[in-house]
Amino acid sequence: METHDPEQMALAVASNGMGAADCAAPGNACHHCHHRLYQEHCYQQQQCPVHERQEHQNYHRRQHWQLRQALHWIKNLQFVCHVISLLLVVNLPAFCHGQQQKFRVTPHDLQVLEGAEAMLRCEVANLAGAVQWTKDGFALGFSAVIPGFPRYSVLGDRKQGAYNLRISNASTSDDAEYQCQVGPARLNSAIRANAKLTVISPPSSIEIKGYENNAKVEVRENQDLSLKCVVSNAKPAAQIVWYRGNVEYKPENRNDKVEETTPKRFTTTSSLKLKPSADDDYTEYTCQAKHKALAPDMPMRATVQLSVLYPPGPPYIEGYTQGETLRRGQAVELVCRSRGGNPAAQLIWYKNGLQTKMAYKTIGRMSENVYKFTAESSDNKARFRCEAINVMSPAPLKAEVDLTVLFAPTHVSISGNNEARVGDVVPLTCTTAPSNPPAEIKWMVGGRQIRNATSRTMVSPEGGWITISNITAVVEPNKRSLVVICHGLNMQLTENVVSTHTVNVLYPPSPPMISGYMEGQIIPAGSVQKLLCVSSGGNPLATLTWYKNDKRINSVIRTADKSVSAEITILANVTDNQAQYRCEAANSATEIPLFESTTLSVHFAPETVKIRIEPEELKPGIEATIVCDSSSSNPPAKLSWWKDGISIQGINNTSKPGLWGGTVSTLEFKVNITQEMNGVVYTCQSANEALQRSVHEAVSLDVLYRPKFVPPPSSTAVGVEGESLLVALQANANPMSITYTWTKDGQSLPSNGNGAEPRIFAEGSKLNFTKLYRNDAGVYVCEARNSQGAARINVTVVVEYGTTIKAVSENVIVNPGEDAMLSCSVEGKPLTEDHVKWERLGYDMTIKTSTTFANGTSYLHIKDAQREDVGNFRCIADNRVANPTSRDVLLIVKFAPEIDKSPTLMRAASGTGERGRLPCRAQSSPRPQFIWRQEGKDLPVNRSYKYEVEEKKIDSLTYESILIIEKVAPADYGAYECVAKNDLGQDIEPVRLDITSQPDTPLSLNILNVTHDSVTVAWTPGFDGGLKASYRVRYREANREQYKYIDGLPNSHKLTINGLRMNTLYLFSVMAYNDLGESKYLPDLQKAHTKEAPPPSQPASSLGGPPTTSATPLGGTSGLLLLVGVASGITIVALNILVIGCCLHKRNQKRLKRGLYKCPG
């Protein structure tokens, strides 16, 4: 298609008198336009009539105006031409040739597995109409993404006519009739094609009802059993196949059923009825689901195994044959077995009806119980029985054997006398232990065999037989003993046992003899004395026994060939004095023991001394008798009294017989009792001079008296308010069970045993103040009381507390030249004149001031008060008990007003039309009157809407007036005068109102603090330009030119810069800025040198790091952020311009479509 430049085409049309629509129309198809071309041709050839030429000129003028209106859209006309031409190129061939749309690929029925992806294909050749899919008649729409069906989408290529419907994660809800519909268009009729989608779903589970997979099913033999297989939630319904073992099982009584449990899902059940026999034990029954959605190599099965219960077979015994003989000690192994049975048989061994072993083992369906033992005599003729039983046995099945065991006697025993005299006839009996067969007995007496012995046998209850034989033996003289031997023989087993019996021949011993002590010999108590008793001869040897006063005592026995001795060792004590020691000798031949005795003489000292006091209760003013009683002593003891190592003369020394043959002695003395004698110790000594031994006893007098306080170091206890105080006293008394009572002003104070602990409580002789208050001061009385009486003592408690200033004179005002007096009333304990002082910084207190003190009030006198004396004098009270307190007292000497000339108060700024505020601050006494002037004239403040004044009191001497100018006009800018006056004079200062501007440079910058890595700076702000000003500090290292910048915090004129290098010189300056601009920086005159090292507590890891500050720096990252912000802003503006242009373009297109596509006429 040929294209033309829109502007050239417009000019051509204008020159030819042709409308834009005429040119734009393909082939000048419009009839009216074609007619106009003809007229134009005639007009150019001067061949048209005059009226036609006139009409043509009018038409040309109209067209020329329309073209001017259309110039702004004419450039877009080319695009419209292109689109129209393209549509014609695409559609004209089909229309001309007459090809109809048809299915190139027709949808066909599809079957998919649930969860898989389904693809219904639909491809159209010569596509003309719109294509959409329907589901069971419901239209899914023309969009590739189908609303309401997130799993549905249309895939393909419109150019190729492909519209394939894809269904992801197919479910049974997708099971439906689908139709691909192609709508009519441009002489093409609509076409449709159906396809059915079937979604199949495998069974969700298979089970044999009531049993887990591979479970064992217990059933009794010949009992009915029903197995029900359930295959759930399949689509379509699944089939069930039964297997018995590995062979398909097709019984006649099988019952199958199919149910639709949920929409489009089916559950299949199959039931079997069985009557198992013993042969069905261990048989497996399996049900398997058959379904086309199941993989052949992964069948779905459920299996159970039958466990058929039936009785076991009869037991049988191996390991012993009936009639076989065993020997005692032989190992025996009896094995009982039973085959078959479910459960396997329980085998139990019994011996003579008593259960012996229950432990058995099973191998498959065979049970075995092995009974191992060693044959004993008790096993002879014993019956061993094995029983087999299980739950299916009506009665136990039995097998049994009787054992035969041969054994010899284990021993023989001889009974009869062990002792006899010469000529006595001694009867003896020999008895064998059980034996099978019976044993024979043979005797040997004194080395000779006895042949006329009689024997008999009897059955043993333990099995076998017992043999008994009796003989008599005569004791011959000249022999000390007679030896008898009995033999027991089992002739069949050729085994022999022997027993020996000895008969002793009795002879009496000789009388005993005692050696080691001669009667009358003195033995000191505590010494060791040995006594020896000896007896010779006798058969058997004599038995020796020692007695002390007829009480048997132990001894050491020594035996020789023909004698025996018994020795005792005595540690002599008081009980041995006059004690009789006796030794007795006896044996079987003596009817009365033989004996010998001796009596000992022992000297002993008294063991104890006892002291008694009469009367028992001692009180001051009575006479007491103290008696000393000494225990028994041999010879008699000598008594004496002692006090503090000094002997005291005693009275009434008496003696009387005592224990163990000794003497008891007594000595006493008398004493008058006083209170001071309480605790005095008296000692009694009892001495045995023969032994040079003595014993002592002491007594401490217990004198009862009422309490008596130990005088305290001071009768006054001093404490500090708010702190604790403990008042501790001490009282002596007897008894020491003292009850203490504390009172104040007649009121008792609580004790700490009364539950919750009070602030003041008594704890015995102690008074505890957990926290002192000043009203706790006073006299406290402590009373101590015991059973003998009471005593009292007074303690004065003084509470010290810090000084507080109760009142000061308020704003003392005097005239110049008068004397002034300031007062300061103080409360505290202690409080003296030295505890209150006056001071004032920068003021010499020694020239014009003096102080006086009276009744807790300090007075400061100022002579000849003048203007320079005006100010606060500080009263400081400090008695060193608590922290000092202070209050300022203002002295005001009347003076004329003085206006504050600070730069920030000499200027003000405001924008045009805004409210202007001019401040004027002055100090004065009395209060000044403010007057505002402009150009020498008083302003009508508070009398018109234009000017208002706000006045306020800053402090006792400082007052401020603010002139408010409403709606500032250009004529309001300039200088104003503030006049402050009182009775003593006046002060005038100009205040200038300017238009708002950038702030002035700060007046000064100071270094406040320097550390190893930080510097704190502060500045004095200048005029803020009438707007809120912010501040920026710049700094650099002295040897570098690069600055770093930090913004100050809002409403602050101080900043700390952290992260600096150690031992480095830095230069600092500051500037101010507001919304209208910024000031210049101060010169880099302020310097600070960081310290060489951090403080000891500073971690080393923080040294030399990058600078960190309390404000955001302007360099570094913030510069990058600024660039990013600017770029983002430009991008947003460009996007807005683009969107606005698109909107205008669309609006123009709509307007062109409405008017310019119509041909004239």
GROMACS .gro file of C-alpha atoms in nm, residues 210-485:
model
  276
  210GLY     CA    1  -1.234  -5.621   6.089
  211TYR     CA    2  -0.875  -5.728   6.024
  212GLU     CA    3  -0.552  -5.542   5.952
  213ASN     CA    4  -0.345  -5.646   5.654
  214ASN     CA    5  -0.150  -5.971   5.714
  215ALA     CA    6  -0.341  -6.020   6.038
  216LYS     CA    7  -0.389  -6.367   6.186
  217VAL     CA    8  -0.748  -6.482   6.214
  218GLU     CA    9  -0.807  -6.730   6.492
  219VAL     CA   10  -1.095  -6.970   6.437
  220ARG     CA   11  -1.189  -7.301   6.592
  221GLU     CA   12  -1.188  -7.613   6.384
  222ASN     CA   13  -1.517  -7.658   6.190
  223GLN     CA   14  -1.643  -7.318   6.307
  224ASP     CA   15  -1.809  -7.086   6.052
  225LEU     CA   16  -1.593  -6.790   5.939
  226SER     CA   17  -1.699  -6.495   5.722
  227LEU     CA   18  -1.445  -6.277   5.536
  228LYS     CA   19  -1.566  -5.949   5.385
  229CYS     CA   20  -1.341  -5.753   5.145
  230VAL     CA   21  -1.419  -5.383   5.092
  231VAL     CA   22  -1.266  -5.176   4.807
  232SER     CA   23  -1.360  -4.808   4.858
  233ASN     CA   24  -1.403  -4.493   4.647
  234ALA     CA   25  -1.321  -4.618   4.298
  235LYS     CA   26  -1.443  -4.477   3.968
  236PRO     CA   27  -1.564  -4.680   3.796
  237ALA     CA   28  -1.640  -4.957   4.044
  238ALA     CA   29  -1.350  -5.197   4.105
  239GLN     CA   30  -1.365  -5.578   4.073
  240ILE     CA   31  -1.251  -5.814   4.351
  241VAL     CA   32  -1.051  -6.135   4.301
  242TRP     CA   33  -1.001  -6.385   4.590
  243TYR     CA   34  -0.690  -6.604   4.632
  244ARG     CA   35  -0.639  -6.907   4.857
  245GLY     CA   36  -0.268  -6.916   4.897
  246ASN     CA   37  -0.136  -6.828   4.549
  247VAL     CA   38  -0.432  -6.985   4.365
  248GLU     CA   39  -0.740  -6.791   4.263
  249TYR     CA   40  -1.030  -6.897   4.479
  250LYS     CA   41  -1.377  -6.914   4.321
  251PRO     CA   42  -1.625  -7.043   4.578
  252GLU     CA   43  -1.990  -7.094   4.502
  253ASN     CA   44  -2.115  -6.904   4.807
  254ARG     CA   45  -1.943  -6.575   4.725
  255ASN     CA   46  -2.158  -6.259   4.756
  256ASP     CA   47  -2.054  -5.933   4.577
  257LYS     CA   48  -2.219  -5.590   4.596
  258VAL     CA   49  -2.146  -5.241   4.450
  259GLU     CA   50  -2.266  -4.915   4.614
  260GLU     CA   51  -2.224  -4.548   4.515
  261THR     CA   52  -2.103  -4.406   4.848
  262THR     CA   53  -2.031  -4.052   4.721
  263PRO     CA   54  -2.122  -3.894   4.386
  264LYS     CA   55  -1.936  -4.076   4.106
  265ARG     CA   56  -1.743  -4.297   4.350
  266PHE     CA   57  -1.822  -4.661   4.416
  267THR     CA   58  -1.744  -4.910   4.690
  268THR     CA   59  -1.731  -5.282   4.608
  269THR     CA   60  -1.777  -5.551   4.874
  270SER     CA   61  -1.724  -5.926   4.845
  271SER     CA   62  -1.803  -6.179   5.121
  272LEU     CA   63  -1.685  -6.540   5.171
  273LYS     CA   64  -1.819  -6.800   5.413
  274LEU     CA   65  -1.569  -7.064   5.527
  275LYS     CA   66  -1.568  -7.363   5.768
  276PRO     CA   67  -1.193  -7.421   5.828
  277SER     CA   68  -1.046  -7.758   5.923
  278ALA     CA   69  -0.709  -7.843   6.077
  279ASP     CA   70  -0.562  -7.857   5.725
  280ASP     CA   71  -0.650  -7.487   5.679
  281ASP     CA   72  -0.410  -7.384   5.955
  282TYR     CA   73  -0.157  -7.129   5.820
  283THR     CA   74  -0.363  -7.081   5.502
  284GLU     CA   75  -0.366  -6.726   5.359
  285TYR     CA   76  -0.674  -6.568   5.201
  286THR     CA   77  -0.612  -6.261   4.983
  287CYS     CA   78  -0.855  -6.023   4.815
  288GLN     CA   79  -0.719  -5.811   4.526
  289ALA     CA   80  -0.876  -5.508   4.359
  290LYS     CA   81  -0.884  -5.500   3.978
  291HIS     CA   82  -0.920  -5.152   3.828
  292LYS     CA   83  -0.794  -4.989   3.510
  293ALA     CA   84  -0.648  -4.701   3.712
  294LEU     CA   85  -0.419  -4.938   3.900
  295ALA     CA   86  -0.073  -5.023   3.767
  296PRO     CA   87  -0.039  -5.395   3.692
  297ASP     CA   88   0.294  -5.417   3.876
  298MET     CA   89   0.153  -5.257   4.192
  299PRO     CA   90  -0.161  -5.457   4.285
  300MET     CA   91  -0.383  -5.346   4.571
  301ARG     CA   92  -0.429  -5.638   4.809
  302ALA     CA   93  -0.539  -5.728   5.160
  303THR     CA   94  -0.438  -6.059   5.318
  304VAL     CA   95  -0.523  -6.254   5.633
  305GLN     CA   96  -0.379  -6.582   5.758
  306LEU     CA   97  -0.598  -6.844   5.926
  307SER     CA   98  -0.495  -6.984   6.257
  308VAL     CA   99  -0.724  -7.286   6.304
  309LEU     CA  100  -0.747  -7.404   6.662
  310TYR     CA  101  -0.750  -7.785   6.710
  311PRO     CA  102  -0.638  -8.030   6.985
  312PRO     CA  103  -0.282  -8.171   6.997
  313GLY     CA  104  -0.171  -8.533   6.943
  314PRO     CA  105  -0.102  -8.769   7.241
  315PRO     CA  106   0.233  -8.718   7.419
  316TYR     CA  107   0.510  -8.979   7.423
  317ILE     CA  108   0.822  -9.018   7.644
  318GLU     CA  109   1.176  -9.092   7.526
  319GLY     CA  110   1.497  -9.140   7.727
  320TYR     CA  111   1.389  -9.429   7.959
  321THR     CA  112   1.247  -9.778   7.903
  322GLN     CA  113   1.014  -9.931   8.160
  323GLY     CA  114   1.205 -10.184   8.380
  324GLU     CA  115   1.546 -10.031   8.310
  325THR     CA  116   1.762  -9.990   8.628
  326LEU     CA  117   1.946  -9.670   8.716
  327ARG     CA  118   2.220  -9.606   8.969
  328ARG     CA  119   2.208  -9.321   9.214
  329GLY     CA  120   2.403  -9.024   9.074
  330GLN     CA  121   2.337  -9.126   8.715
  331ALA     CA  122   2.225  -8.841   8.482
  332VAL     CA  123   1.870  -8.892   8.350
  333GLU     CA  124   1.705  -8.709   8.057
  334LEU     CA  125   1.335  -8.767   7.998
  335VAL     CA  126   1.194  -8.613   7.678
  336CYS     CA  127   0.821  -8.563   7.633
  337ARG     CA  128   0.691  -8.469   7.287
  338SER     CA  129   0.349  -8.396   7.135
  339ARG     CA  130   0.281  -8.330   6.767
  340GLY     CA  131   0.007  -8.117   6.615
  341GLY     CA  132  -0.240  -7.890   6.781
  342ASN     CA  133  -0.306  -7.516   6.757
  343PRO     CA  134  -0.198  -7.363   6.973
  344ALA     CA  135   0.092  -7.599   7.028
  345ALA     CA  136   0.041  -7.830   7.326
  346GLN     CA  137   0.150  -7.725   7.673
  347LEU     CA  138   0.364  -8.005   7.820
  348ILE     CA  139   0.396  -8.047   8.199
  349TRP     CA  140   0.602  -8.302   8.396
  350TYR     CA  141   0.472  -8.456   8.721
  351LYS     CA  142   0.662  -8.670   8.974
  352ASN     CA  143   0.444  -8.882   9.195
  353GLY     CA  144   0.153  -8.650   9.116
  354LEU     CA  145   0.345  -8.329   9.197
  355GLN     CA  146   0.425  -8.083   8.922
  356THR     CA  147   0.801  -8.056   8.864
  357LYS     CA  148   0.861  -7.869   8.535
  358MET     CA  149   0.646  -7.648   8.314
  359ALA     CA  150   0.908  -7.502   8.080
  360TYR     CA  151   0.870  -7.636   7.727
  361LYS     CA  152   0.949  -7.526   7.375
  362THR     CA  153   0.763  -7.544   7.045
  363ILE     CA  154   0.886  -7.599   6.691
  364GLY     CA  155   0.606  -7.525   6.450
  365ARG     CA  156   0.319  -7.739   6.571
  366MET     CA  157   0.537  -7.974   6.783
  367SER     CA  158   0.595  -7.922   7.160
  368GLU     CA  159   0.884  -8.065   7.361
  369ASN     CA  160   0.960  -8.066   7.736
  370VAL     CA  161   1.299  -8.205   7.839
  371TYR     CA  162   1.334  -8.300   8.209
  372LYS     CA  163   1.698  -8.343   8.316
  373PHE     CA  164   1.795  -8.460   8.666
  374THR     CA  165   2.037  -8.680   8.859
  375ALA     CA  166   1.890  -9.003   8.990
  376GLU     CA  167   1.846  -9.006   9.366
  377SER     CA  168   1.725  -9.267   9.605
  378SER     CA  169   1.389  -9.089   9.620
  379ASP     CA  170   1.347  -9.153   9.246
  380ASN     CA  171   1.327  -9.531   9.302
  381LYS     CA  172   0.974  -9.648   9.212
  382ALA     CA  173   0.882  -9.284   9.141
  383ARG     CA  174   0.619  -9.233   8.869
  384PHE     CA  175   0.695  -8.960   8.611
  385ARG     CA  176   0.394  -8.839   8.407
  386CYS     CA  177   0.381  -8.597   8.110
  387GLU     CA  178   0.055  -8.422   8.025
  388ALA     CA  179  -0.028  -8.240   7.696
  389ILE     CA  180  -0.313  -7.991   7.675
  390ASN     CA  181  -0.430  -7.684   7.483
  391VAL     CA  182  -0.750  -7.478   7.468
  392MET     CA  183  -0.911  -7.730   7.233
  393SER     CA  184  -0.840  -8.033   7.455
  394PRO     CA  185  -1.142  -8.166   7.642
  395ALA     CA  186  -0.903  -8.339   7.887
  396PRO     CA  187  -0.523  -8.364   7.925
  397LEU     CA  188  -0.346  -8.639   7.724
  398LYS     CA  189  -0.096  -8.840   7.936
  399ALA     CA  190   0.215  -9.056   7.913
  400GLU     CA  191   0.402  -9.197   8.222
  401VAL     CA  192   0.695  -9.421   8.336
  402ASP     CA  193   0.809  -9.571   8.672
  403LEU     CA  194   1.185  -9.557   8.751
  404THR     CA  195   1.399  -9.822   8.920
  405VAL     CA  196   1.709  -9.680   9.101
  406LEU     CA  197   1.979  -9.886   9.280
  407PHE     CA  198   2.177  -9.714   9.561
  408ALA     CA  199   2.400  -9.795   9.857
  409PRO     CA  200   2.358  -9.637  10.199
  410THR     CA  201   2.512  -9.296  10.224
  411HIS     CA  202   2.621  -9.351  10.584
  412VAL     CA  203   2.584  -9.565  10.899
  413SER     CA  204   2.540  -9.427  11.252
  414ILE     CA  205   2.626  -9.580  11.593
  415SER     CA  206   2.421  -9.489  11.902
  416GLY     CA  207   2.516  -9.565  12.268
  417ASN     CA  208   2.701  -9.420  12.574
  418ASN     CA  209   3.022  -9.229  12.517
  419GLU     CA  210   3.156  -9.283  12.869
  420ALA     CA  211   3.168  -9.582  13.108
  421ARG     CA  212   3.352  -9.707  13.411
  422VAL     CA  213   3.562 -10.023  13.420
  423GLY     CA  214   3.338 -10.334  13.408
  424ASP     CA  215   3.029 -10.159  13.273
  425VAL     CA  216   2.830 -10.332  12.990
  426VAL     CA  217   2.763 -10.081  12.713
  427PRO     CA  218   2.474 -10.151  12.459
  428LEU     CA  219   2.538 -10.022  12.103
  429THR     CA  220   2.313  -9.992  11.789
  430CYS     CA  221   2.423  -9.946  11.422
  431THR     CA  222   2.170  -9.813  11.168
  432THR     CA  223   2.223  -9.771  10.791
  433ALA     CA  224   2.081  -9.508  10.565
  434PRO     CA  225   1.826  -9.626  10.299
  435SER     CA  226   1.971  -9.875  10.046
  436ASN     CA  227   1.842 -10.069   9.745
  437PRO     CA  228   1.890 -10.363   9.774
  438PRO     CA  229   1.917 -10.379  10.160
  439ALA     CA  230   2.267 -10.337  10.308
  440GLU     CA  231   2.450 -10.579  10.544
  441ILE     CA  232   2.611 -10.467  10.879
  442LYS     CA  233   2.946 -10.592  11.023
  443TRP     CA  234   3.095 -10.491  11.369
  444MET     CA  235   3.453 -10.443  11.494
  445VAL     CA  236   3.497 -10.385  11.880
  446GLY     CA  237   3.845 -10.311  12.014
  447GLY     CA  238   3.990 -10.447  11.688
  448ARG     CA  239   3.797 -10.776  11.697
  449GLN     CA  240   3.506 -10.868  11.464
  450ILE     CA  241   3.176 -10.956  11.630
  451ARG     CA  242   2.997 -11.242  11.459
  452ASN     CA  243   2.691 -11.294  11.681
  453ALA     CA  244   2.533 -10.956  11.607
  454THR     CA  245   2.159 -10.951  11.525
  455SER     CA  246   2.019 -10.752  11.227
  456ARG     CA  247   1.679 -10.659  11.084
  457THR     CA  248   1.553 -10.456  10.780
  458MET     CA  249   1.260 -10.219  10.728
  459VAL     CA  250   1.120 -10.022  10.434
  460SER     CA  251   1.232  -9.657  10.425
  461PRO     CA  252   0.968  -9.391  10.350
  462GLU     CA  253   1.231  -9.225  10.131
  463GLY     CA  254   1.269  -9.538   9.922
  464GLY     CA  255   1.482  -9.851   9.970
  465TRP     CA  256   1.542 -10.036  10.299
  466ILE     CA  257   1.704  -9.953  10.634
  467THR     CA  258   1.917 -10.217  10.818
  468ILE     CA  259   1.952 -10.210  11.205
  469SER     CA  260   2.202 -10.420  11.416
  470ASN     CA  261   2.248 -10.431  11.804
  471ILE     CA  262   2.550 -10.553  12.019
  472THR     CA  263   2.682 -10.513  12.380
  473ALA     CA  264   3.045 -10.434  12.486
  474VAL     CA  265   3.219 -10.481  12.829
  475VAL     CA  266   3.468 -10.211  12.953
  476GLU     CA  267   3.801 -10.370  13.046
  477PRO     CA  268   4.047 -10.224  13.299
  478ASN     CA  269   4.374 -10.041  13.221
  479LYS     CA  270   4.225  -9.878  12.913
  480ARG     CA  271   4.136  -9.514  12.863
  481SER     CA  272   3.892  -9.581  12.577
  482LEU     CA  273   3.708  -9.850  12.374
  483VAL     CA  274   3.679  -9.805  11.991
  484VAL     CA  275   3.375  -9.959  11.808
  485ILE     CA  276   3.348  -9.974  11.420
   0.00000   0.00000   0.00000
